[in-house]
Amino acid sequence: MTTPLRIAVLGASGYTGADLVRLALTHPRIEIAALSANAKAGQTMAQVWPHFAAYPSLPKLCKADEIDFTGIDVVFGCLPHAASAELLSQIEGPKIVDLSADFRLKDAATYADWYGNAHPAPQLLPEAVYGLTEFARDTLPTARIAACPGCYPTAALLALLPLVERGLISPDRITINALSGVSGAGRSVKEANLFPEVAEAVHPYGIGKHRHMPEMEQELSSRAGREVIISFTPHLVPMNRGELATIVVDLADDRTAADLRAAFDARYAGEPFVHLLPEGVAPATRMVRGSNHVVLNVFADRVPGRALVIVAIDNLVKGSSGQAIQNMNLMFGLPETMGLEAAPLFP
Amino acid sequence: MTTPLRIAVLGASGYTGADLVRLALTHPRIEIAALSANAKAGQTMAQVWPHFAAYPSLPKLCKADEIDFTGIDVVFGCLPHAASAELLSQIEGPKIVDLSADFRLKDAATYADWYGNAHPAPQLLPEAVYGLTEFARDTLPTARIAACPGCYPTAALLALLPLVERGLISPDRITINALSGVSGAGRSVKEANLFPEVAEAVHPYGIGKHRHMPEMEQELSSRAGREVIISFTPHLVPMNRGELATIVVDLADDRTAADLRAAFDARYAGEPFVHLLPEGVAPATRMVRGSNHVVLNVFADRVPGRALVIVAIDNLVKGSSGQAIQNMNLMFGLPETMGLEAAPLFP
Amino acid sequence: MTTPLRIAVLGASGYTGADLVRLALTHPRIEIAALSANAKAGQTMAQVWPHFAAYPSLPKLCKADEIDFTGIDVVFGCLPHAASAELLSQIEGPKIVDLSADFRLKDAATYADWYGNAHPAPQLLPEAVYGLTEFARDTLPTARIAACPGCYPTAALLALLPLVERGLISPDRITINALSGVSGAGRSVKEANLFPEVAEAVHPYGIGKHRHMPEMEQELSSRAGREVIISFTPHLVPMNRGELATIVVDLADDRTAADLRAAFDARYAGEPFVHLLPEGVAPATRMVRGSNHVVLNVFADRVPGRALVIVAIDNLVKGSSGQAIQNMNLMFGLPETMGLEAAPLFP
Amino acid sequence: MTTPLRIAVLGASGYTGADLVRLALTHPRIEIAALSANAKAGQTMAQVWPHFAAYPSLPKLCKADEIDFTGIDVVFGCLPHAASAELLSQIEGPKIVDLSADFRLKDAATYADWYGNAHPAPQLLPEAVYGLTEFARDTLPTARIAACPGCYPTAALLALLPLVERGLISPDRITINALSGVSGAGRSVKEANLFPEVAEAVHPYGIGKHRHMPEMEQELSSRAGREVIISFTPHLVPMNRGELATIVVDLADDRTAADLRAAFDARYAGEPFVHLLPEGVAPATRMVRGSNHVVLNVFADRVPGRALVIVAIDNLVKGSSGQAIQNMNLMFGLPETMGLEAAPLFP
């Protein structure tokens, strides 16, 4: 038997931390060595989480500074931004898979603009790989830090990068309309996220100022070779999990929706997790619930010269913890799909 | 005491028919004279509808051809398209408020294209008024037939007509992304609308071919003075009621989002049901649930030269039965808000 | 035109306070004079509540001690227990309709046992009427204080009192299994009430120690003429509103389920809000959503000598604010149904 | 590598069939050889099920009579009752795991009473094992037919059998109040299961006549050594999955709730899937969602001499397909937990 990877999860009392632990529990090579949550230190995971009621042997939650990182192979950062970089910058030795926003933006000034605080560890930014796995397979195996993309950027970039790279669409006037389940707001206790406020209702939020915007613009600009400005409007939908983006793009000259389909087909044909649906089939979040899968499709728009690209993910899995495991697998030379094989849960 | 208006509701076993009856029950001038539902004729409303359990004295459901229209003042058509026009074309005497699609499109050929059948009563089209109430106050008082707009067109047109009329936006490239509760699909029994198929999930539908498109294009073209083609993508959201449209528009030269706000302010200042929200407040379906209210707002888009207009309604009230009552009020010289004063239900 | 009743609502930032305002808005005799919410004083109702977005002319929220109670006819107490009695005990002049728990229990010691604090105003207990309206019509017209029952007691007592009074069931071994929507937990911000914690899930709570127990036991004991101990297990259900109690009772000697039906029929035949359903029809919360109606029914149990009584209400209306208005109507000699005529909202 | 078990799933277009396929996909020893669904024969699983969009290589659906059962090791019957036994009785060779009701009742006459049809294959009843796994480990390894219990009986019997066996409770007056997600109603297309009928609502159903009653009574009677009659009232809750039973029992002389706890502790201490929660912790469906786990707990009732036993399962997993796999594992000498290790999905 091979030696397990010993992992520490910082911030195991949040939804992303918990979903990481859920996946880690059945990953054949992971040993869960430490789980931190400063505000809930001393409690068991079963006390903090209903779904770990049957897992009394999970490590107790501890304070982050109580962890002995000697012998830890990889640290998963599931903390809020700023707190994450501050803590992770003090850790030497283990590889780092960060699920916060702290290592996503290459430019510390842009980070400060959008997040409202100076970057706690700008010196680490150069060594962080933007971990949109399907577009980072060259760099992840040797990376020390993987910065997992935000959930919206994961969905949107998987739908847009192949098109921008091939020049099939104009990088201008990209309009992303997105829908997310409530778990995307985290487990922080706010009136706005109470059940009666959210159930039986829908509304947009973060209009024109959502923090996932600069991340999408950074990656699109990088591929387009010039500055890209996008329109992005997320909406809160009364469901636990799931994210769907409906993207309107301007086609490059003479291009058609069929060309976009062909590009996706070529780019994603062999992918284990990214699936171009048959022509005419609309992506739906229920296609991917609880899994690391991504489904997408292309439709002609009724306005000439445009097309619709629609993509669905589970915001907590491919949009967060699943992709984190996928990145870890590559960083340690494991099969990319290891521990992520479970089929979606429906209904 | 004044003489009541005696109403007949054709199709009282569907959600729109039922919501009309709900509103009619407390309308001070309405007497519910007849309720038809061919497939459920002979049953009480309490047998067909849970929420009428406490209303045993409602008329029993009958077949439409059993109704004596003598003495009926107004007929509400809550039937599926084609069936509606076919039946209504045989009725003389009462005024007609039709909630089906049959009298919305002025052009019978367009109707045939989108609905797949020849129009059953093209001779009546000229006398039908498109009943988007706030834009039909001149014509409704003398109309014999009011064609109530679809739910999506109600929301979208209230958001777009004032802008197109004033030339503040380009009629091209209007992109409507819309979200609807499941009641919009009607009470017809389809696997796709079962609870487990819809709950905890979201997906787009009718992409590029939804039947509310020609209706929106007709009204926009009429105001713009030239043909308008729109992009419209509706999504199904796991909630009973509510509809929200997030619309991206291209501003006319030198115009800003503030100009759009000013136009809405001017146009809707005195409206009892249409409300421009304070700057920065995002419309939400929970603001209008169960009521005839409409809330809307304008936001600058991050892409230069564009703006977002966002609007929310209850699809069954302002998007259907409430607007039908509002139209009836005008057709009979009653105060426009009569019977529609109830505040939204939240949570 | 008659003089309006000027009301003050203390605690208008909670769900019960807001639902009271919703109903008051269309009550033909109510003028909303003052709305308090200490923590949100200075804000408009539209800032605090989505569904009042269209009601900018509502009074602003103020601190309770800023209200001039001169000229106020009735004060609605929608505050948490203890805070309510403390504040209300200082108010002279207006009549009081209290929706908190403070005036429900006749015995200050029992109150202290269950609520963990000494009663703030035991001197007022004798003048408070337990406002289960259908059983308090003799005393409400002259009462200065109406103590509105808890939501669970409202449902359970309407189902049990007629049976206990007539000696049709044993007062022992009453087993109440109840289900409630999440609004019953109030708008207080707790992790347990976040959407993702509650959606797609169900669980019991307050097992064996819910504070509505002593209230039910007090009223049942009073009717039974001896001490009654009940079993009561509430469950949290992922819905906004609605409450359903499934009650198992031991029949008195030779009695049958049919006898219980007959008793309900006799007791509730003329009631405007309490409805015995046709034989075999199961009560459902969707029958009463948003309304002041109550539906109930009786079924034979498979275990010999027992019966099931099932009852459904809207926890915020008949279970709280609607019953408060109903009580106010009686206290001021108005028709009991005034302002409460709206039919349930479905779907 | 070991030879896989080749399985056929009859009725793969229903929720239980689909959940079996979901689990089978990651079971290390299963090869999915054939999937039948007569009404949808010829379609791919991806056409019939959203969550198999990413699994194009699953066998196409075929008609049951097109399957060559040679070389099939085990047939899973996921068909409606009667249809299941009729078809399965014609199959020789493979072992059978039936998820329908057909082989649960030992007595064909009782079956006919409750199901309204003569049993299609009474000759097979003697060789069927009632597959409540934790109570059938002796007989499953040699059984040819495993009859998987209904979802409610699974929950209720796990909570009751250890107590009845030990004489800790009276077998009389057992009162089971149960809550179930909508998937329990199957994917059959009925108005009652449409999203708007079920969402935001709760109601009891099958009062006094639910078909899971005789099954519970059979097993309880068998353990009690005399006829047991139970009270059972299921309710429909607006969630996809999950089942919770709140059971009130009469304690045997001098017994206490603590004795029940001790009995569960003794009986289930080593169980991989059945978990007695810490004292005072209420079982919740979110503790087991998507998993084969069972959580239960005991509470003293306020009525003297009684106790509450509360138990939660996922109705489609432990209540159906998961237990079917668990049974299959035992029938083929595999580790009982194989393929069932995934942790619950929350939120």
mmCIF file with all atom_site columns, N, CA and C in Angstrom, chain C residues 216-244:
data_model
loop_
_atom_site.group_PDB
_atom_site.id
_atom_site.type_symbol
_atom_site.label_atom_id
_atom_site.label_alt_id
_atom_site.label_comp_id
_atom_site.label_asym_id
_atom_site.label_entity_id
_atom_site.label_seq_id
_atom_site.pdbx_PDB_ins_code
_atom_site.Cartn_x
_atom_site.Cartn_y
_atom_site.Cartn_z
_atom_site.occupancy
_atom_site.B_iso_or_equiv
_atom_site.pdbx_formal_charge
_atom_site.auth_seq_id
_atom_site.auth_comp_id
_atom_site.auth_asym_id
_atom_site.auth_atom_id
_atom_site.pdbx_PDB_model_num
ATOM 1  N N  . MET C 1 216 ? -50.681 25.112 25.985 1.00 0.00 ? 216 MET C N  1
ATOM 2  C CA . MET C 1 216 ? -51.688 24.117 25.589 1.00 0.00 ? 216 MET C CA 1
ATOM 3  C C  . MET C 1 216 ? -52.216 23.391 26.818 1.00 0.00 ? 216 MET C C  1
ATOM 4  N N  . GLU C 1 217 ? -51.304 23.047 27.705 1.00 0.00 ? 217 GLU C N  1
ATOM 5  C CA . GLU C 1 217 ? -51.723 22.309 28.909 1.00 0.00 ? 217 GLU C CA 1
ATOM 6  C C  . GLU C 1 217 ? -52.635 23.166 29.785 1.00 0.00 ? 217 GLU C C  1
ATOM 7  N N  . GLN C 1 218 ? -52.343 24.465 29.864 1.00 0.00 ? 218 GLN C N  1
ATOM 8  C CA . GLN C 1 218 ? -53.183 25.363 30.662 1.00 0.00 ? 218 GLN C CA 1
ATOM 9  C C  . GLN C 1 218 ? -54.631 25.360 30.150 1.00 0.00 ? 218 GLN C C  1
ATOM 10 N N  . GLU C 1 219 ? -54.779 25.503 28.859 1.00 0.00 ? 219 GLU C N  1
ATOM 11 C CA . GLU C 1 219 ? -56.128 25.596 28.303 1.00 0.00 ? 219 GLU C CA 1
ATOM 12 C C  . GLU C 1 219 ? -56.851 24.245 28.336 1.00 0.00 ? 219 GLU C C  1
ATOM 13 N N  . LEU C 1 220 ? -56.104 23.195 28.072 1.00 0.00 ? 220 LEU C N  1
ATOM 14 C CA . LEU C 1 220 ? -56.722 21.864 28.124 1.00 0.00 ? 220 LEU C CA 1
ATOM 15 C C  . LEU C 1 220 ? -57.107 21.505 29.563 1.00 0.00 ? 220 LEU C C  1
ATOM 16 N N  . SER C 1 221 ? -56.229 21.804 30.489 1.00 0.00 ? 221 SER C N  1
ATOM 17 C CA . SER C 1 221 ? -56.520 21.512 31.894 1.00 0.00 ? 221 SER C CA 1
ATOM 18 C C  . SER C 1 221 ? -57.762 22.273 32.332 1.00 0.00 ? 221 SER C C  1
ATOM 19 N N  . SER C 1 222 ? -57.818 23.527 31.938 1.00 0.00 ? 222 SER C N  1
ATOM 20 C CA . SER C 1 222 ? -58.957 24.366 32.306 1.00 0.00 ? 222 SER C CA 1
ATOM 21 C C  . SER C 1 222 ? -60.276 23.746 31.828 1.00 0.00 ? 222 SER C C  1
ATOM 22 N N  . ARG C 1 223 ? -60.273 23.251 30.606 1.00 0.00 ? 223 ARG C N  1
ATOM 23 C CA . ARG C 1 223 ? -61.508 22.636 30.079 1.00 0.00 ? 223 ARG C CA 1
ATOM 24 C C  . ARG C 1 223 ? -61.747 21.254 30.656 1.00 0.00 ? 223 ARG C C  1
ATOM 25 N N  . ALA C 1 224 ? -60.679 20.512 30.891 1.00 0.00 ? 224 ALA C N  1
ATOM 26 C CA . ALA C 1 224 ? -60.846 19.133 31.367 1.00 0.00 ? 224 ALA C CA 1
ATOM 27 C C  . ALA C 1 224 ? -61.171 19.094 32.856 1.00 0.00 ? 224 ALA C C  1
ATOM 28 N N  . GLY C 1 225 ? -60.890 20.196 33.526 1.00 0.00 ? 225 GLY C N  1
ATOM 29 C CA . GLY C 1 225 ? -61.159 20.223 34.959 1.00 0.00 ? 225 GLY C CA 1
ATOM 30 C C  . GLY C 1 225 ? -60.141 19.462 35.779 1.00 0.00 ? 225 GLY C C  1
ATOM 31 N N  . ARG C 1 226 ? -59.042 19.128 35.172 1.00 0.00 ? 226 ARG C N  1
ATOM 32 C CA . ARG C 1 226 ? -57.936 18.522 35.909 1.00 0.00 ? 226 ARG C CA 1
ATOM 33 C C  . ARG C 1 226 ? -56.652 18.675 35.098 1.00 0.00 ? 226 ARG C C  1
ATOM 34 N N  . GLU C 1 227 ? -55.538 18.361 35.720 1.00 0.00 ? 227 GLU C N  1
ATOM 35 C CA . GLU C 1 227 ? -54.272 18.597 35.054 1.00 0.00 ? 227 GLU C CA 1
ATOM 36 C C  . GLU C 1 227 ? -54.115 17.709 33.810 1.00 0.00 ? 227 GLU C C  1
ATOM 37 N N  . VAL C 1 228 ? -53.715 18.332 32.738 1.00 0.00 ? 228 VAL C N  1
ATOM 38 C CA . VAL C 1 228 ? -53.471 17.588 31.506 1.00 0.00 ? 228 VAL C CA 1
ATOM 39 C C  . VAL C 1 228 ? -52.004 17.741 31.117 1.00 0.00 ? 228 VAL C C  1
ATOM 40 N N  . ILE C 1 229 ? -51.389 16.628 30.812 1.00 0.00 ? 229 ILE C N  1
ATOM 41 C CA . ILE C 1 229 ? -49.999 16.602 30.338 1.00 0.00 ? 229 ILE C CA 1
ATOM 42 C C  . ILE C 1 229 ? -50.034 16.108 28.892 1.00 0.00 ? 229 ILE C C  1
ATOM 43 N N  . ILE C 1 230 ? -49.395 16.835 27.993 1.00 0.00 ? 230 ILE C N  1
ATOM 44 C CA . ILE C 1 230 ? -49.449 16.421 26.594 1.00 0.00 ? 230 ILE C CA 1
ATOM 45 C C  . ILE C 1 230 ? -48.070 16.053 26.073 1.00 0.00 ? 230 ILE C C  1
ATOM 46 N N  . SER C 1 231 ? -48.086 15.352 24.966 1.00 0.00 ? 231 SER C N  1
ATOM 47 C CA . SER C 1 231 ? -46.873 15.077 24.209 1.00 0.00 ? 231 SER C CA 1
ATOM 48 C C  . SER C 1 231 ? -46.915 15.967 22.973 1.00 0.00 ? 231 SER C C  1
ATOM 49 N N  . PHE C 1 232 ? -45.824 16.668 22.726 1.00 0.00 ? 232 PHE C N  1
ATOM 50 C CA . PHE C 1 232 ? -45.819 17.621 21.616 1.00 0.00 ? 232 PHE C CA 1
ATOM 51 C C  . PHE C 1 232 ? -44.448 17.615 20.959 1.00 0.00 ? 232 PHE C C  1
ATOM 52 N N  . THR C 1 233 ? -44.397 17.294 19.697 1.00 0.00 ? 233 THR C N  1
ATOM 53 C CA . THR C 1 233 ? -43.118 17.286 18.980 1.00 0.00 ? 233 THR C CA 1
ATOM 54 C C  . THR C 1 233 ? -43.226 18.081 17.691 1.00 0.00 ? 233 THR C C  1
ATOM 55 N N  . PRO C 1 234 ? -42.649 19.277 17.690 1.00 0.00 ? 234 PRO C N  1
ATOM 56 C CA . PRO C 1 234 ? -42.665 20.077 16.465 1.00 0.00 ? 234 PRO C CA 1
ATOM 57 C C  . PRO C 1 234 ? -41.496 19.726 15.541 1.00 0.00 ? 234 PRO C C  1
ATOM 58 N N  . HIS C 1 235 ? -41.700 19.924 14.258 1.00 0.00 ? 235 HIS C N  1
ATOM 59 C CA . HIS C 1 235 ? -40.666 19.677 13.249 1.00 0.00 ? 235 HIS C CA 1
ATOM 60 C C  . HIS C 1 235 ? -40.548 20.897 12.343 1.00 0.00 ? 235 HIS C C  1
ATOM 61 N N  . LEU C 1 236 ? -39.353 21.139 11.892 1.00 0.00 ? 236 LEU C N  1
ATOM 62 C CA . LEU C 1 236 ? -39.112 22.252 10.977 1.00 0.00 ? 236 LEU C CA 1
ATOM 63 C C  . LEU C 1 236 ? -39.145 21.744 9.536  1.00 0.00 ? 236 LEU C C  1
ATOM 64 N N  . VAL C 1 237 ? -39.996 22.370 8.737  1.00 0.00 ? 237 VAL C N  1
ATOM 65 C CA . VAL C 1 237 ? -40.206 21.945 7.348  1.00 0.00 ? 237 VAL C CA 1
ATOM 66 C C  . VAL C 1 237 ? -39.748 23.062 6.408  1.00 0.00 ? 237 VAL C C  1
ATOM 67 N N  . PRO C 1 238 ? -39.118 22.709 5.282  1.00 0.00 ? 238 PRO C N  1
ATOM 68 C CA . PRO C 1 238 ? -38.595 23.744 4.386  1.00 0.00 ? 238 PRO C CA 1
ATOM 69 C C  . PRO C 1 238 ? -39.686 24.469 3.599  1.00 0.00 ? 238 PRO C C  1
ATOM 70 N N  . MET C 1 239 ? -40.403 25.309 4.270  1.00 0.00 ? 239 MET C N  1
ATOM 71 C CA . MET C 1 239 ? -41.397 26.178 3.633  1.00 0.00 ? 239 MET C CA 1
ATOM 72 C C  . MET C 1 239 ? -41.440 27.456 4.463  1.00 0.00 ? 239 MET C C  1
ATOM 73 N N  . ASN C 1 240 ? -41.917 28.521 3.865  1.00 0.00 ? 240 ASN C N  1
ATOM 74 C CA . ASN C 1 240 ? -41.939 29.793 4.577  1.00 0.00 ? 240 ASN C CA 1
ATOM 75 C C  . ASN C 1 240 ? -43.019 29.834 5.652  1.00 0.00 ? 240 ASN C C  1
ATOM 76 N N  . ARG C 1 241 ? -44.217 29.472 5.257  1.00 0.00 ? 241 ARG C N  1
ATOM 77 C CA . ARG C 1 241 ? -45.379 29.610 6.117  1.00 0.00 ? 241 ARG C CA 1
ATOM 78 C C  . ARG C 1 241 ? -46.124 28.302 6.197  1.00 0.00 ? 241 ARG C C  1
ATOM 79 N N  . GLY C 1 242 ? -46.931 28.180 7.233  1.00 0.00 ? 242 GLY C N  1
ATOM 80 C CA . GLY C 1 242 ? -47.811 27.030 7.318  1.00 0.00 ? 242 GLY C CA 1
ATOM 81 C C  . GLY C 1 242 ? -47.482 26.176 8.508  1.00 0.00 ? 242 GLY C C  1
ATOM 82 N N  . GLU C 1 243 ? -48.521 25.607 9.070  1.00 0.00 ? 243 GLU C N  1
ATOM 83 C CA . GLU C 1 243 ? -48.356 24.766 10.241 1.00 0.00 ? 243 GLU C CA 1
ATOM 84 C C  . GLU C 1 243 ? -49.424 23.682 10.179 1.00 0.00 ? 243 GLU C C  1
ATOM 85 N N  . LEU C 1 244 ? -49.017 22.471 10.482 1.00 0.00 ? 244 LEU C N  1
ATOM 86 C CA . LEU C 1 244 ? -49.951 21.360 10.448 1.00 0.00 ? 244 LEU C CA 1
ATOM 87 C C  . LEU C 1 244 ? -49.725 20.505 11.678 1.00 0.00 ? 244 LEU C C  1
#
